[in-house]
Short mmCIF file of C-alpha atoms in Angstrom, two decimals:
data_model
loop_
_atom_site.label_atom_id
_atom_site.label_comp_id
_atom_site.label_asym_id
_atom_site.label_seq_id
_atom_site.Cartn_x
_atom_site.Cartn_y
_atom_site.Cartn_z
CA MET A 25 0.00 0.00 0.00
CA ALA A 26 1.33 3.44 -0.89
CA LYS A 27 2.28 5.68 2.00
CA PRO A 28 -0.32 8.47 2.41
CA GLU A 29 0.92 11.94 1.64
CA ARG A 30 1.68 13.96 4.74
CA LYS A 31 -0.43 17.08 5.22
CA ARG A 32 1.84 20.09 5.36
CA ALA A 33 -0.98 22.35 6.55
CA LEU A 34 -1.44 20.30 9.73
CA ARG A 35 2.26 20.16 10.44
CA GLY A 36 2.54 23.89 9.96
CA ARG A 37 0.40 24.68 13.01
CA ALA A 38 3.38 24.44 15.31
CA GLY A 39 5.90 26.31 13.22
CA ARG A 40 6.31 29.93 12.34
CA MET A 41 3.88 30.78 9.58
CA LYS A 42 5.36 32.73 6.71
CA GLY A 43 3.84 36.15 7.20
CA GLY A 44 1.49 34.92 9.92
CA ARG A 45 1.35 34.39 13.68
CA GLY A 46 4.70 33.44 15.12
CA SER A 47 6.69 34.82 12.20
CA GLY A 48 8.25 37.50 14.40
CA ARG A 49 11.79 37.03 15.71
CA ALA A 50 12.72 36.78 19.37
CA SER A 51 15.35 39.47 18.90
CA THR A 52 15.23 42.28 16.36
CA GLY A 53 18.00 44.23 14.70
CA GLN A 54 21.61 43.15 14.62
CA VAL A 55 23.28 40.25 16.38
CA ARG A 56 26.71 40.76 17.98
CA LEU A 57 29.02 37.74 17.95
CA TRP A 58 32.47 37.30 19.42
CA GLY A 59 35.22 34.72 19.72
CA HIS A 60 37.39 33.08 17.05
CA HIS A 61 35.26 30.05 16.14
CA ALA A 62 31.91 31.88 16.31
CA VAL A 63 33.05 34.85 14.22
CA GLU A 64 35.00 32.75 11.71
CA ALA A 65 32.00 30.45 11.16
CA ALA A 66 29.70 33.45 10.70
CA LEU A 67 32.08 35.04 8.18
CA MET A 68 32.20 31.79 6.20
CA ASN A 69 28.42 31.33 6.26
CA PRO A 70 26.96 32.59 2.94
CA ALA A 71 23.52 32.81 4.55
CA ARG A 72 24.75 35.35 7.11
CA ARG A 73 24.63 39.07 6.23
CA HIS A 74 27.54 40.88 7.85
CA HIS A 75 27.68 44.53 8.86
CA LYS A 76 30.93 45.32 10.63
CA LEU A 77 33.90 43.57 12.20
CA TRP A 78 36.04 44.95 15.01
CA ALA A 79 39.31 43.08 15.40
CA THR A 80 42.93 43.08 16.42
CA ARG A 81 45.42 42.59 13.58
CA GLU A 82 46.66 39.41 15.22
CA ALA A 83 43.15 37.90 15.29
CA ILE A 84 42.55 38.81 11.63
CA ALA A 85 45.77 37.03 10.68
CA GLU A 86 44.55 33.83 12.39
CA LEU A 87 41.25 33.66 10.47
CA ASP A 88 40.80 30.84 7.98
CA GLY A 89 40.71 32.39 4.50
CA GLU A 90 40.60 35.98 3.35
CA LEU A 91 37.95 38.58 4.11
CA PRO A 92 35.94 39.82 1.12
CA GLN A 93 37.26 42.91 -0.59
CA ASP A 94 36.02 46.17 0.98
CA PHE A 95 34.75 44.30 4.06
CA ALA A 96 34.07 46.78 6.88
CA VAL A 97 36.82 46.18 9.46
CA GLU A 98 37.85 48.48 12.28
CA TYR A 99 41.11 47.53 13.93
CA ALA A 100 41.12 47.96 17.67
CA ALA A 101 43.08 47.09 20.78
CA PRO A 102 41.79 44.28 23.04
CA SER A 103 40.83 46.85 25.68
CA ASP A 104 38.61 48.62 23.14
CA LEU A 105 36.95 45.34 22.18
CA ASP A 106 36.23 44.67 25.86
CA ARG A 107 33.78 47.58 25.78
CA LEU A 108 31.82 46.07 22.87
CA VAL A 109 30.90 42.81 24.63
CA SER A 110 29.49 41.73 27.98
CA ARG A 111 31.80 41.80 30.98
CA ASP A 112 34.59 39.21 30.82
CA ALA A 113 33.31 37.81 27.48
CA PRO A 114 36.23 35.98 25.76
CA HIS A 115 36.19 37.87 22.45
CA GLN A 116 39.67 36.63 21.40
CA GLY A 117 40.21 39.81 19.41
CA LEU A 118 37.11 39.48 17.19
CA VAL A 119 33.68 41.14 17.48
CA LEU A 120 31.18 40.96 14.61
CA ASP A 121 27.88 42.76 14.04
CA CYS A 122 25.64 40.87 11.64
CA ALA A 123 22.00 40.24 10.75
CA PRO A 124 20.08 37.43 12.45
CA LEU A 125 19.85 34.19 10.51
CA ASP A 126 16.69 33.65 8.47
CA ASP A 127 13.84 31.65 9.99
CA VAL A 128 13.92 27.87 9.60
CA PHE A 129 10.55 26.11 9.36
CA LEU A 130 9.65 22.77 10.92
CA ASP A 131 8.19 21.52 7.64
CA ASP A 132 11.58 21.92 5.97
CA VAL A 133 13.27 19.82 8.64
CA LEU A 134 10.61 17.10 8.52
CA ASP A 135 11.03 16.83 4.77
CA GLY A 136 14.75 16.14 5.26
CA ASP A 137 16.75 13.06 6.24
CA PRO A 138 14.73 11.03 8.81
CA THR A 139 17.82 9.12 9.97
CA ARG A 140 19.09 12.29 11.66
CA PRO A 141 17.58 13.03 15.09
CA ILE A 142 15.70 16.20 15.96
CA VAL A 143 16.43 17.81 19.35
CA LEU A 144 13.63 19.65 21.15
CA LEU A 145 14.31 21.83 24.20
CA ASP A 146 11.49 22.51 26.63
CA GLN A 147 12.14 25.90 28.23
CA VAL A 148 15.92 25.52 28.44
CA THR A 149 16.78 29.16 29.12
CA ASP A 150 20.54 29.23 29.82
CA PRO A 151 22.30 30.33 26.60
CA HIS A 152 25.44 28.42 27.63
CA ASN A 153 23.43 25.20 27.79
CA VAL A 154 21.66 25.88 24.49
CA GLY A 155 24.98 26.62 22.81
CA ALA A 156 26.59 23.47 24.22
CA ILE A 157 23.62 21.37 23.07
CA MET A 158 23.91 22.90 19.60
CA ARG A 159 27.57 21.92 19.46
CA SER A 160 26.79 18.31 20.42
CA ALA A 161 23.82 18.17 18.06
CA ALA A 162 25.97 19.31 15.15
CA ALA A 163 28.75 16.90 16.10
CA PHE A 164 26.42 13.88 16.17
CA GLY A 165 24.55 14.72 12.98
CA ALA A 166 21.24 16.07 14.31
CA ALA A 167 18.89 17.52 11.72
CA ALA A 168 17.85 20.54 13.81
CA ILE A 169 17.24 21.97 17.23
CA VAL A 170 13.69 23.10 18.10
CA THR A 171 12.76 25.63 20.80
CA GLN A 172 9.80 27.87 21.52
CA ASP A 173 9.71 31.52 20.51
CA ARG A 174 9.27 32.27 24.21
CA HIS A 175 11.11 30.73 27.17
CA ALA A 176 14.28 30.24 25.14
CA PRO A 177 17.27 32.55 24.72
CA PRO A 178 17.52 34.53 21.49
CA GLU A 179 20.29 34.19 18.96
CA GLY A 180 23.33 35.99 20.31
CA GLY A 181 26.97 36.08 21.27
CA VAL A 182 26.85 33.74 24.28
CA ILE A 183 25.10 30.97 22.36
CA ALA A 184 27.36 31.43 19.34
CA LYS A 185 30.55 31.37 21.43
CA THR A 186 29.48 28.24 23.35
CA ALA A 187 28.27 26.53 20.17
CA SER A 188 31.74 27.09 18.67
CA GLY A 189 30.50 27.52 15.11
CA ALA A 190 27.51 25.15 15.30
CA LEU A 191 25.04 28.07 15.24
CA GLU A 192 25.94 28.64 11.58
CA ILE A 193 25.43 25.03 10.43
CA LEU A 194 22.68 23.56 12.63
CA PRO A 195 19.13 24.59 11.67
CA TRP A 196 17.36 26.25 14.61
CA VAL A 197 13.56 26.07 14.45
CA ARG A 198 11.56 28.35 16.74
CA VAL A 199 7.92 27.35 17.19
CA VAL A 200 4.96 28.93 18.91
CA ASN A 201 3.79 25.73 20.62
CA LEU A 202 6.15 22.88 21.47
CA ALA A 203 3.35 20.35 22.11
CA ARG A 204 1.92 20.97 18.65
CA ALA A 205 5.39 20.65 17.19
CA LEU A 206 5.63 17.21 18.80
CA ASP A 207 2.30 16.28 17.19
CA ASP A 208 3.64 17.35 13.81
CA ILE A 209 6.86 15.41 14.38
CA ALA A 210 4.92 12.27 15.29
CA GLU A 211 2.84 12.62 12.13
CA ALA A 212 6.08 12.67 10.17
CA GLY A 213 7.02 9.25 11.61
CA TYR A 214 9.41 10.15 14.44
CA TRP A 215 9.49 8.38 17.83
CA ARG A 216 9.36 11.10 20.49
CA LEU A 217 11.73 10.19 23.31
CA GLY A 218 11.90 12.38 26.41
CA LEU A 219 14.73 12.27 28.93
CA ALA A 220 13.43 12.16 32.52
CA GLY A 221 15.23 11.08 35.66
CA GLU A 222 12.13 9.38 37.06
CA ALA A 223 11.60 7.14 34.00
CA GLU A 224 11.72 3.37 34.53
CA ALA A 225 13.37 2.48 31.21
CA THR A 226 16.98 3.36 30.47
CA LEU A 227 17.90 5.17 27.29
CA ALA A 228 19.32 2.01 25.74
CA GLU A 229 16.08 0.13 26.45
CA ALA A 230 13.85 2.86 25.05
CA LEU A 231 15.75 3.71 21.86
CA PRO A 232 13.90 2.63 18.70
CA LYS A 233 15.47 1.73 15.37
CA GLY A 234 13.67 4.41 13.37
CA PRO A 235 13.62 8.23 13.36
CA VAL A 236 14.01 9.82 16.80
CA ALA A 237 13.02 13.18 18.25
CA LEU A 238 14.92 13.73 21.51
CA VAL A 239 13.12 15.92 24.07
CA LEU A 240 15.02 17.59 26.92
CA GLY A 241 13.56 19.56 29.82
CA ALA A 242 14.67 22.74 31.51
CA GLU A 243 17.49 23.04 34.00
CA GLY A 244 16.14 22.11 37.42
CA PRO A 245 12.40 21.50 36.92
CA GLY A 246 12.91 19.25 33.92
CA MET A 247 10.31 18.55 31.26
CA ARG A 248 6.82 19.96 31.73
CA HIS A 249 4.05 17.42 32.32
CA ASN A 250 2.21 18.33 29.12
CA ILE A 251 5.36 17.90 27.05
CA GLY A 252 6.05 14.54 28.68
CA GLN A 253 2.54 13.43 27.71
CA HIS A 254 3.35 14.26 24.10
CA CYS A 255 6.32 11.86 24.14
CA ASP A 256 5.99 8.23 23.00
CA ALA A 257 8.36 7.11 25.76
CA LEU A 258 10.40 8.50 28.64
CA ALA A 259 13.90 7.27 29.40
CA ARG A 260 16.64 7.94 31.93
CA LEU A 261 20.39 7.83 31.78
CA PRO A 262 21.85 5.03 33.96
CA ILE A 263 23.86 7.29 36.25
CA GLY A 264 25.04 6.16 39.68
CA ASP A 265 23.42 7.02 43.00
CA SER A 266 26.28 9.32 43.97
CA VAL A 267 25.10 11.94 41.43
CA GLU A 268 21.49 13.12 41.42
CA SER A 269 21.42 14.38 37.84
CA LEU A 270 23.49 15.69 34.95
CA ASN A 271 23.53 19.12 33.40
CA VAL A 272 21.09 19.21 30.48
CA SER A 273 23.88 19.81 27.95
CA ASN A 274 25.84 16.79 29.26
CA ALA A 275 22.70 14.64 29.12
CA ALA A 276 22.05 15.79 25.56
CA ALA A 277 25.58 14.85 24.46
CA ILE A 278 25.29 11.35 25.97
CA ALA A 279 21.85 10.76 24.43
CA LEU A 280 22.93 12.01 21.01
CA TYR A 281 25.95 9.71 21.09
CA ALA A 282 23.71 6.77 21.99
CA ILE A 283 21.39 7.58 19.08
CA ALA A 284 24.31 7.91 16.65
CA ALA A 285 25.88 4.65 17.88
CA ARG A 286 22.74 2.50 17.43
#
């Protein structure tokens, strides 16, 4: 029997509608990035529109490749760059102002390679954790990361620096409603697996053979009850009794490795 055609209109409920509700961006205007890997990746990303780069001459010399001709660069001392970023931010001699990346839609991800996992974050608000999860997701071949428009940090320098270049290569889908996104993902044939410390099954026991959507809860409170109900299964990492729990970014890295190693 032929596989029925998926209904894009139903799946689209959760995503940002082009020109409709949810199409607004969490942060408006320019994005300021800093750090060698984050800035270098942004400069090499053809989808990123750049405005201005502040840099030391030493940092420019260490970049991979040449800057485009007539690129707007202002050379500055490290102490001057310190004033362009948040306190104690490790800019490594590079600060870039650029436009935010264009929106990525859930439909586009679901029409991609189903062997690559999708990572959903339920109200993970720490930009360091989101950036670290992005880095692991890119390393282990995830198709995308999905967060809500609200209760998630916007695109910015802290995420980009922690992601170490992954922000430029990993699709980041922002949706209005995470529960509806999980419905759309299930319709596309993914097994929705939530990590929860109270789950009876271990991750190895709960992993399916087919497409996986990995759901991770917020730091501290964990996954919301409604989001857990939208998962096909809950699983825990088999950590010892001496440690109560792992940081969400560490848990994500372990789970993504387990999925990749199936």
